[in-house]
PDB file of C-alpha atoms in Angstrom:
ATOM      1  CA  MET A  78     -11.376  14.272  18.349  1.00 91.00           C
ATOM      2  CA  GLU A  79      -8.796  12.319  16.360  1.00 93.00           C
ATOM      3  CA  GLN A  80     -10.717   9.071  16.881  1.00 94.00           C
ATOM      4  CA  LEU A  81     -13.988  10.700  15.846  1.00 93.00           C
ATOM      5  CA  SER A  82     -12.431  12.135  12.683  1.00 93.00           C
ATOM      6  CA  GLN A  83     -10.854   8.802  11.778  1.00 93.00           C
ATOM      7  CA  ARG A  84     -14.171   7.021  12.254  1.00 93.00           C
ATOM      8  CA  ALA A  85     -15.914   9.572  10.039  1.00 92.00           C
ATOM      9  CA  VAL A  86     -13.373   9.028   7.272  1.00 92.00           C
ATOM     10  CA  SER A  87     -13.683   5.243   7.519  1.00 92.00           C
ATOM     11  CA  ARG A  88     -17.498   5.464   7.376  1.00 93.00           C
ATOM     12  CA  GLY A  89     -17.603   8.061   4.615  1.00 91.00           C
ATOM     13  CA  VAL A  90     -19.545  10.622   6.651  1.00 92.00           C
ATOM     14  CA  ARG A  91     -18.953  14.251   7.611  1.00 92.00           C
ATOM     15  CA  VAL A  92     -18.187  15.660  11.060  1.00 94.00           C
ATOM     16  CA  MET A  93     -19.331  19.165  11.966  1.00 94.00           C
ATOM     17  CA  TYR A  94     -17.598  20.393  15.112  1.00 94.00           C
ATOM     18  CA  ASP A  95     -19.688  22.959  16.957  1.00 91.00           C
ATOM     19  CA  ALA A  96     -18.534  26.375  18.137  1.00 91.00           C
ATOM     20  CA  GLU A  97     -18.666  27.470  21.774  1.00 90.00           C
ATOM     21  CA  GLN A  98     -18.192  30.766  23.614  1.00 90.00           C
ATOM     22  CA  SER A  99     -15.659  33.146  22.092  1.00 91.00           C
ATOM     23  CA  TYR A 100     -13.242  32.663  24.989  1.00 91.00           C
ATOM     24  CA  PHE A 101     -13.062  28.910  24.268  1.00 92.00           C
ATOM     25  CA  GLN A 102     -13.231  29.188  20.493  1.00 92.00           C
ATOM     26  CA  PRO A 103      -9.562  29.944  19.623  1.00 93.00           C
ATOM     27  CA  ALA A 104      -8.510  26.508  20.925  1.00 95.00           C
ATOM     28  CA  ILE A 105     -11.450  24.751  19.236  1.00 95.00           C
ATOM     29  CA  ARG A 106     -10.790  26.574  15.981  1.00 95.00           C
ATOM     30  CA  TRP A 107      -7.120  25.545  16.007  1.00 96.00           C
ATOM     31  CA  LEU A 108      -7.918  21.898  16.765  1.00 96.00           C
ATOM     32  CA  VAL A 109     -10.536  21.687  14.019  1.00 96.00           C
ATOM     33  CA  LEU A 110      -8.208  23.308  11.492  1.00 96.00           C
ATOM     34  CA  GLN A 111      -5.603  20.665  12.353  1.00 96.00           C
ATOM     35  CA  GLN A 112      -8.177  17.954  11.630  1.00 96.00           C
ATOM     36  CA  MET A 113      -9.273  19.715   8.464  1.00 96.00           C
ATOM     37  CA  GLN A 114      -5.690  19.929   7.228  1.00 95.00           C
ATOM     38  CA  LYS A 115      -5.201  16.213   7.861  1.00 95.00           C
ATOM     39  CA  TYR A 116      -8.464  14.803   6.514  1.00 95.00           C
ATOM     40  CA  ASN A 117      -9.847  17.330   3.986  1.00 94.00           C
ATOM     41  CA  THR A 118      -7.242  16.525   1.357  1.00 92.00           C
ATOM     42  CA  SER A 119      -9.511  15.197  -1.400  1.00 89.00           C
ATOM     43  CA  LYS A 120     -13.005  16.031  -0.155  1.00 89.00           C
ATOM     44  CA  PRO A 121     -14.627  17.872   2.778  1.00 91.00           C
ATOM     45  CA  VAL A 122     -15.012  15.646   5.828  1.00 94.00           C
ATOM     46  CA  ILE A 123     -14.255  17.941   8.771  1.00 96.00           C
ATOM     47  CA  TYR A 124     -16.304  21.115   9.209  1.00 96.00           C
ATOM     48  CA  SER A 125     -15.651  24.044  11.516  1.00 96.00           C
ATOM     49  CA  THR A 126     -18.527  26.150  12.864  1.00 96.00           C
ATOM     50  CA  TYR A 127     -18.470  29.953  12.746  1.00 97.00           C
ATOM     51  CA  GLN A 128     -20.884  32.108  14.744  1.00 95.00           C
ATOM     52  CA  CYS A 129     -21.691  35.169  12.702  1.00 95.00           C
ATOM     53  CA  TYR A 130     -22.956  37.272  15.597  1.00 94.00           C
ATOM     54  CA  LEU A 131     -19.285  37.706  16.506  1.00 95.00           C
ATOM     55  CA  LYS A 132     -17.806  40.894  15.115  1.00 95.00           C
ATOM     56  CA  ASP A 133     -14.704  39.086  13.837  1.00 95.00           C
ATOM     57  CA  ALA A 134     -16.533  36.095  12.300  1.00 95.00           C
ATOM     58  CA  GLY A 135     -16.015  37.239   8.718  1.00 95.00           C
ATOM     59  CA  LYS A 136     -12.323  37.868   9.399  1.00 96.00           C
ATOM     60  CA  MET A 137     -11.886  34.374  10.890  1.00 96.00           C
ATOM     61  CA  VAL A 138     -13.595  32.723   7.914  1.00 96.00           C
ATOM     62  CA  ALA A 139     -11.405  34.648   5.466  1.00 95.00           C
ATOM     63  CA  GLU A 140      -8.226  33.766   7.382  1.00 96.00           C
ATOM     64  CA  ASP A 141      -9.075  30.067   7.521  1.00 96.00           C
ATOM     65  CA  MET A 142     -10.038  29.945   3.850  1.00 95.00           C
ATOM     66  CA  THR A 143      -6.710  31.540   2.957  1.00 94.00           C
ATOM     67  CA  LEU A 144      -4.858  29.046   5.132  1.00 95.00           C
ATOM     68  CA  ALA A 145      -6.652  26.157   3.430  1.00 94.00           C
ATOM     69  CA  GLN A 146      -5.713  27.477   0.006  1.00 91.00           C
ATOM     70  CA  GLU A 147      -2.076  27.997   0.978  1.00 93.00           C
ATOM     71  CA  GLN A 148      -1.712  24.564   2.581  1.00 93.00           C
ATOM     72  CA  GLY A 149      -3.706  22.636   0.016  1.00 92.00           C
ATOM     73  CA  PHE A 150      -6.698  21.313   1.944  1.00 94.00           C
ATOM     74  CA  GLN A 151     -10.409  21.875   1.453  1.00 94.00           C
ATOM     75  CA  PHE A 152     -12.065  24.436   3.686  1.00 96.00           C
ATOM     76  CA  ALA A 153     -15.447  23.329   5.078  1.00 96.00           C
ATOM     77  CA  ALA A 154     -17.660  25.528   7.231  1.00 96.00           C
ATOM     78  CA  LYS A 155     -20.983  25.406   9.005  1.00 96.00           C
ATOM     79  CA  LEU A 156     -22.263  28.960   9.411  1.00 97.00           C
ATOM     80  CA  VAL A 157     -24.705  29.854  12.189  1.00 94.00           C
ATOM     81  CA  ARG A 158     -25.903  33.052  13.801  1.00 91.00           C
ATOM     82  CA  GLY A 159     -24.729  32.303  17.361  1.00 88.00           C
ATOM     83  CA  ALA A 160     -26.126  31.038  20.637  1.00 81.00           C
ATOM     84  CA  TYR A 161     -24.319  32.536  23.649  1.00 85.00           C
ATOM     85  CA  MET A 162     -25.361  36.180  23.527  1.00 86.00           C
ATOM     86  CA  ASP A 163     -26.160  36.612  27.222  1.00 85.00           C
ATOM     87  CA  GLN A 164     -23.032  34.813  28.423  1.00 88.00           C
ATOM     88  CA  GLU A 165     -20.806  36.757  26.045  1.00 91.00           C
ATOM     89  CA  ARG A 166     -22.172  40.133  27.123  1.00 92.00           C
ATOM     90  CA  GLU A 167     -22.173  39.331  30.826  1.00 92.00           C
ATOM     91  CA  ARG A 168     -18.557  38.174  30.760  1.00 94.00           C
ATOM     92  CA  ALA A 169     -17.422  41.166  28.694  1.00 94.00           C
ATOM     93  CA  ALA A 170     -19.098  43.547  31.135  1.00 94.00           C
ATOM     94  CA  ALA A 171     -17.742  41.720  34.214  1.00 95.00           C
ATOM     95  CA  ILE A 172     -14.137  41.588  33.009  1.00 94.00           C
ATOM     96  CA  GLY A 173     -14.185  44.907  31.184  1.00 94.00           C
ATOM     97  CA  TYR A 174     -13.387  44.107  27.569  1.00 93.00           C
ATOM     98  CA  PRO A 175     -15.396  45.162  24.473  1.00 93.00           C
ATOM     99  CA  ASP A 176     -18.541  43.196  23.722  1.00 94.00           C
ATOM    100  CA  PRO A 177     -17.498  40.691  21.006  1.00 94.00           C
ATOM    101  CA  ILE A 178     -20.950  40.390  19.421  1.00 94.00           C
ATOM    102  CA  PHE A 179     -22.898  42.736  17.194  1.00 95.00           C
ATOM    103  CA  PRO A 180     -25.252  45.106  19.055  1.00 93.00           C
ATOM    104  CA  THR A 181     -28.405  44.336  17.036  1.00 92.00           C
ATOM    105  CA  TYR A 182     -30.085  41.416  15.284  1.00 90.00           C
ATOM    106  CA  LYS A 183     -29.950  43.375  12.024  1.00 93.00           C
ATOM    107  CA  ASP A 184     -26.176  43.741  12.322  1.00 95.00           C
ATOM    108  CA  THR A 185     -25.867  40.003  12.929  1.00 93.00           C
ATOM    109  CA  GLU A 186     -28.058  39.217   9.939  1.00 94.00           C
ATOM    110  CA  THR A 187     -25.957  41.505   7.737  1.00 95.00           C
ATOM    111  CA  SER A 188     -22.784  39.751   8.898  1.00 95.00           C
ATOM    112  CA  TYR A 189     -24.343  36.319   8.455  1.00 96.00           C
ATOM    113  CA  HIS A 190     -25.578  36.952   4.941  1.00 97.00           C
ATOM    114  CA  ALA A 191     -22.342  38.624   3.848  1.00 96.00           C
ATOM    115  CA  THR A 192     -20.277  35.705   5.142  1.00 96.00           C
ATOM    116  CA  LEU A 193     -22.591  33.166   3.518  1.00 97.00           C
ATOM    117  CA  GLU A 194     -22.274  34.898   0.155  1.00 96.00           C
ATOM    118  CA  TYR A 195     -18.490  35.177   0.534  1.00 95.00           C
ATOM    119  CA  VAL A 196     -18.118  31.438   1.122  1.00 95.00           C
ATOM    120  CA  MET A 197     -20.547  30.583  -1.681  1.00 95.00           C
ATOM    121  CA  ARG A 198     -18.485  32.539  -4.179  1.00 92.00           C
ATOM    122  CA  VAL A 199     -15.597  30.203  -3.422  1.00 90.00           C
ATOM    123  CA  ALA A 200     -17.791  27.114  -3.065  1.00 86.00           C
ATOM    124  CA  LYS A 201     -18.858  27.601  -6.674  1.00 81.00           C
ATOM    125  CA  THR A 202     -15.459  26.215  -7.680  1.00 76.00           C
ATOM    126  CA  ARG A 203     -15.835  23.316  -5.185  1.00 69.00           C
ATOM    127  CA  GLN A 204     -12.659  24.377  -3.397  1.00 80.00           C
ATOM    128  CA  CYS A 205     -14.657  24.591  -0.200  1.00 89.00           C
ATOM    129  CA  SER A 206     -17.917  23.362   1.239  1.00 94.00           C
ATOM    130  CA  LEU A 207     -20.673  25.199   3.114  1.00 95.00           C
ATOM    131  CA  VAL A 208     -23.457  24.097   5.450  1.00 96.00           C
ATOM    132  CA  VAL A 209     -26.122  26.749   6.010  1.00 96.00           C
ATOM    133  CA  ALA A 210     -27.422  25.968   9.503  1.00 93.00           C
ATOM    134  CA  SER A 211     -30.493  28.164   9.855  1.00 91.00           C
ATOM    135  CA  HIS A 212     -34.208  27.802  10.557  1.00 88.00           C
ATOM    136  CA  ASN A 213     -34.858  31.306   9.235  1.00 89.00           C
ATOM    137  CA  GLU A 214     -36.862  31.311   6.001  1.00 90.00           C
ATOM    138  CA  GLN A 215     -35.485  34.716   4.960  1.00 91.00           C
ATOM    139  CA  THR A 216     -31.925  33.423   5.258  1.00 94.00           C
ATOM    140  CA  VAL A 217     -32.769  30.256   3.327  1.00 95.00           C
ATOM    141  CA  ASN A 218     -34.348  32.356   0.572  1.00 95.00           C
ATOM    142  CA  PHE A 219     -31.283  34.616   0.559  1.00 96.00           C
ATOM    143  CA  VAL A 220     -29.014  31.604   0.040  1.00 96.00           C
ATOM    144  CA  LEU A 221     -31.227  30.216  -2.728  1.00 96.00           C
ATOM    145  CA  SER A 222     -31.108  33.606  -4.450  1.00 96.00           C
ATOM    146  CA  CYS A 223     -27.310  33.720  -4.162  1.00 95.00           C
ATOM    147  CA  MET A 224     -26.995  30.189  -5.524  1.00 95.00           C
ATOM    148  CA  SER A 225     -29.079  31.168  -8.535  1.00 94.00           C
ATOM    149  CA  LYS A 226     -27.106  34.390  -9.049  1.00 94.00           C
ATOM    150  CA  LEU A 227     -23.749  32.605  -8.774  1.00 94.00           C
ATOM    151  CA  GLY A 228     -24.778  29.689 -10.948  1.00 93.00           C
ATOM    152  CA  ILE A 229     -24.489  27.067  -8.176  1.00 93.00           C
ATOM    153  CA  GLU A 230     -26.698  24.131  -9.119  1.00 92.00           C
ATOM    154  CA  ARG A 231     -29.037  22.763  -6.465  1.00 91.00           C
ATOM    155  CA  GLU A 232     -27.434  19.326  -6.937  1.00 90.00           C
ATOM    156  CA  ASN A 233     -24.023  20.759  -6.037  1.00 90.00           C
ATOM    157  CA  PRO A 234     -23.053  19.245  -2.652  1.00 89.00           C
ATOM    158  CA  ALA A 235     -20.745  22.193  -1.967  1.00 91.00           C
ATOM    159  CA  VAL A 236     -23.756  24.023  -0.480  1.00 94.00           C
ATOM    160  CA  CYS A 237     -26.015  22.187   1.981  1.00 94.00           C
ATOM    161  CA  PHE A 238     -28.712  23.178   4.455  1.00 96.00           C
ATOM    162  CA  ALA A 239     -29.269  21.936   8.003  1.00 93.00           C
ATOM    163  CA  GLN A 240     -32.119  22.239  10.476  1.00 90.00           C
ATOM    164  CA  LEU A 241     -33.009  20.529  13.731  1.00 86.00           C
ATOM    165  CA  LEU A 242     -35.504  17.697  13.548  1.00 83.00           C
ATOM    166  CA  GLY A 243     -38.813  19.230  14.596  1.00 78.00           C
ATOM    167  CA  MET A 244     -37.809  22.818  13.758  1.00 80.00           C
ATOM    168  CA  SER A 245     -38.739  24.365  10.403  1.00 80.00           C
ATOM    169  CA  ASP A 246     -39.496  20.923   8.995  1.00 83.00           C
ATOM    170  CA  HIS A 247     -41.630  22.488   6.265  1.00 86.00           C
ATOM    171  CA  VAL A 248     -38.534  24.384   5.084  1.00 89.00           C
ATOM    172  CA  SER A 249     -36.407  21.227   5.090  1.00 91.00           C
ATOM    173  CA  TYR A 250     -39.028  19.196   3.215  1.00 90.00           C
ATOM    174  CA  LEU A 251     -39.441  21.844   0.521  1.00 90.00           C
ATOM    175  CA  LEU A 252     -35.681  22.097   0.030  1.00 93.00           C
ATOM    176  CA  GLY A 253     -35.392  18.322  -0.254  1.00 92.00           C
ATOM    177  CA  LYS A 254     -38.367  18.100  -2.585  1.00 92.00           C
ATOM    178  CA  HIS A 255     -36.704  20.555  -4.968  1.00 93.00           C
ATOM    179  CA  GLY A 256     -33.380  18.711  -5.000  1.00 93.00           C
ATOM    180  CA  TYR A 257     -31.248  20.642  -2.515  1.00 94.00           C
ATOM    181  CA  PHE A 258     -28.991  18.876  -0.013  1.00 94.00           C
ATOM    182  CA  VAL A 259     -30.562  19.009   3.457  1.00 93.00           C
ATOM    183  CA  TYR A 260     -29.453  17.591   6.806  1.00 91.00           C
ATOM    184  CA  LYS A 261     -31.924  17.026   9.635  1.00 90.00           C
ATOM    185  CA  TYR A 262     -29.936  16.675  12.820  1.00 83.00           C
ATOM    186  CA  MET A 263     -31.182  15.287  16.114  1.00 82.00           C
ATOM    187  CA  PRO A 264     -29.755  15.955  19.585  1.00 80.00           C
ATOM    188  CA  TYR A 265     -29.326  12.643  21.381  1.00 81.00           C
ATOM    189  CA  GLY A 266     -29.104  12.072  25.129  1.00 83.00           C
ATOM    190  CA  PRO A 267     -30.969  12.455  28.438  1.00 85.00           C
ATOM    191  CA  VAL A 268     -33.833  14.957  28.241  1.00 79.00           C
ATOM    192  CA  PHE A 269     -32.405  17.350  30.842  1.00 81.00           C
ATOM    193  CA  ASP A 270     -29.067  17.416  29.003  1.00 82.00           C
ATOM    194  CA  VAL A 271     -30.670  18.020  25.609  1.00 80.00           C
ATOM    195  CA  LEU A 272     -33.167  20.730  26.615  1.00 80.00           C
ATOM    196  CA  PRO A 273     -30.540  23.477  27.227  1.00 78.00           C
ATOM    197  CA  TYR A 274     -29.157  22.831  23.745  1.00 74.00           C
ATOM    198  CA  LEU A 275     -32.618  23.112  22.194  1.00 73.00           C
ATOM    199  CA  GLY A 276     -33.235  26.288  24.192  1.00 73.00           C
ATOM    200  CA  ARG A 277     -30.069  27.884  22.807  1.00 68.00           C
ATOM    201  CA  ARG A 278     -31.147  26.964  19.285  1.00 65.00           C
ATOM    202  CA  ALA A 279     -34.487  28.681  19.828  1.00 66.00           C
ATOM    203  CA  VAL A 280     -32.737  31.825  21.103  1.00 64.00           C
ATOM    204  CA  GLU A 281     -30.265  31.694  18.233  1.00 56.00           C
ATOM    205  CA  ASN A 282     -33.118  31.544  15.738  1.00 56.00           C
ATOM    206  CA  SER A 283     -35.445  34.227  17.073  1.00 55.00           C
ATOM    207  CA  SER A 284     -37.779  33.759  14.109  1.00 52.00           C
ATOM    208  CA  VAL A 285     -38.351  30.101  14.969  1.00 51.00           C
ATOM    209  CA  SER A 286     -41.478  30.869  17.023  1.00 51.00           C
ATOM    210  CA  LYS A 287     -43.084  32.463  13.973  1.00 55.00           C
ATOM    211  CA  GLY A 288     -41.962  29.463  11.950  1.00 53.00           C
ATOM    212  CA  SER A 289     -43.561  27.125  14.493  1.00 60.00           C
ATOM    213  CA  GLU A 290     -46.870  28.960  14.196  1.00 66.00           C
ATOM    214  CA  LYS A 291     -46.735  28.607  10.431  1.00 68.00           C
ATOM    215  CA  GLU A 292     -45.796  24.942  10.734  1.00 66.00           C
ATOM    216  CA  GLN A 293     -48.739  24.286  13.058  1.00 69.00           C
ATOM    217  CA  LYS A 294     -51.124  25.857  10.545  1.00 73.00           C
ATOM    218  CA  LEU A 295     -49.667  23.707   7.767  1.00 68.00           C
ATOM    219  CA  MET A 296     -50.046  20.539   9.862  1.00 68.00           C
ATOM    220  CA  LEU A 297     -53.641  21.400  10.770  1.00 75.00           C
ATOM    221  CA  ALA A 298     -54.427  22.014   7.111  1.00 75.00           C
ATOM    222  CA  GLU A 299     -52.906  18.636   6.215  1.00 72.00           C
ATOM    223  CA  ILE A 300     -54.903  16.862   8.961  1.00 76.00           C
ATOM    224  CA  LYS A 301     -58.120  18.445   7.681  1.00 76.00           C
ATOM    225  CA  ARG A 302     -57.228  17.470   4.115  1.00 76.00           C
ATOM    226  CA  ARG A 303     -56.731  13.864   5.110  1.00 78.00           C
ATOM    227  CA  LEU A 304     -59.837  13.666   7.278  1.00 77.00           C
ATOM    228  CA  LEU A 305     -62.065  15.249   4.636  1.00 75.00           C
ATOM    229  CA  ARG A 306     -60.493  13.379   1.735  1.00 73.00           C
ATOM    230  CA  LYS A 307     -63.001  11.403  -0.255  1.00 55.00           C
ATOM    231  CA  PRO A 308     -62.384   7.644  -0.436  1.00 52.00           C
TER     232      PRO A 308
END
């Protein structure tokens, strides 16, 4: 992790460390905060990921933002919905502790949007940085509305968007066309190692199937436009 962070600093790029299951996350969170404290002194380089389907996600974000302010480094977060619902619930039931995730999708969405808005209110002052990692058009529109309400300019790098290459590309292209910061990220590796990751992303973004249908219609319309275009 230290070598990866150092390389990112030397190359002038950002590193977004992913979140895992809640029972691994305390150690990951602590390690990433250590890297953030060391390297986010003048600008955001190291990002920690927070899964907002966890009931204590908002609390963790608030605690880490406070720590960053007290210790003088820039807080940087990638906010996602969450990807390990089945594993979390199965383990909680097997061991006998309370389910750590929200019971419904609506509850998760409420948590996600509230946490996004909370971070954006601070990001307006550029004291922290936010990556909105979502393929959900409603969430993207919610963030755009909040940015407008809070007076965050689209050219402000404190708020960025991220989607997987091949998922919700029409959303990414529109955001980029209108001047927002957008990352398209691509899983790299053997197919059988990458497929489980892509499967979790599809589960995490339950609206992605509807988005895919819309994207297919847009691509078909574009193909027809090009084929029928007059010379």
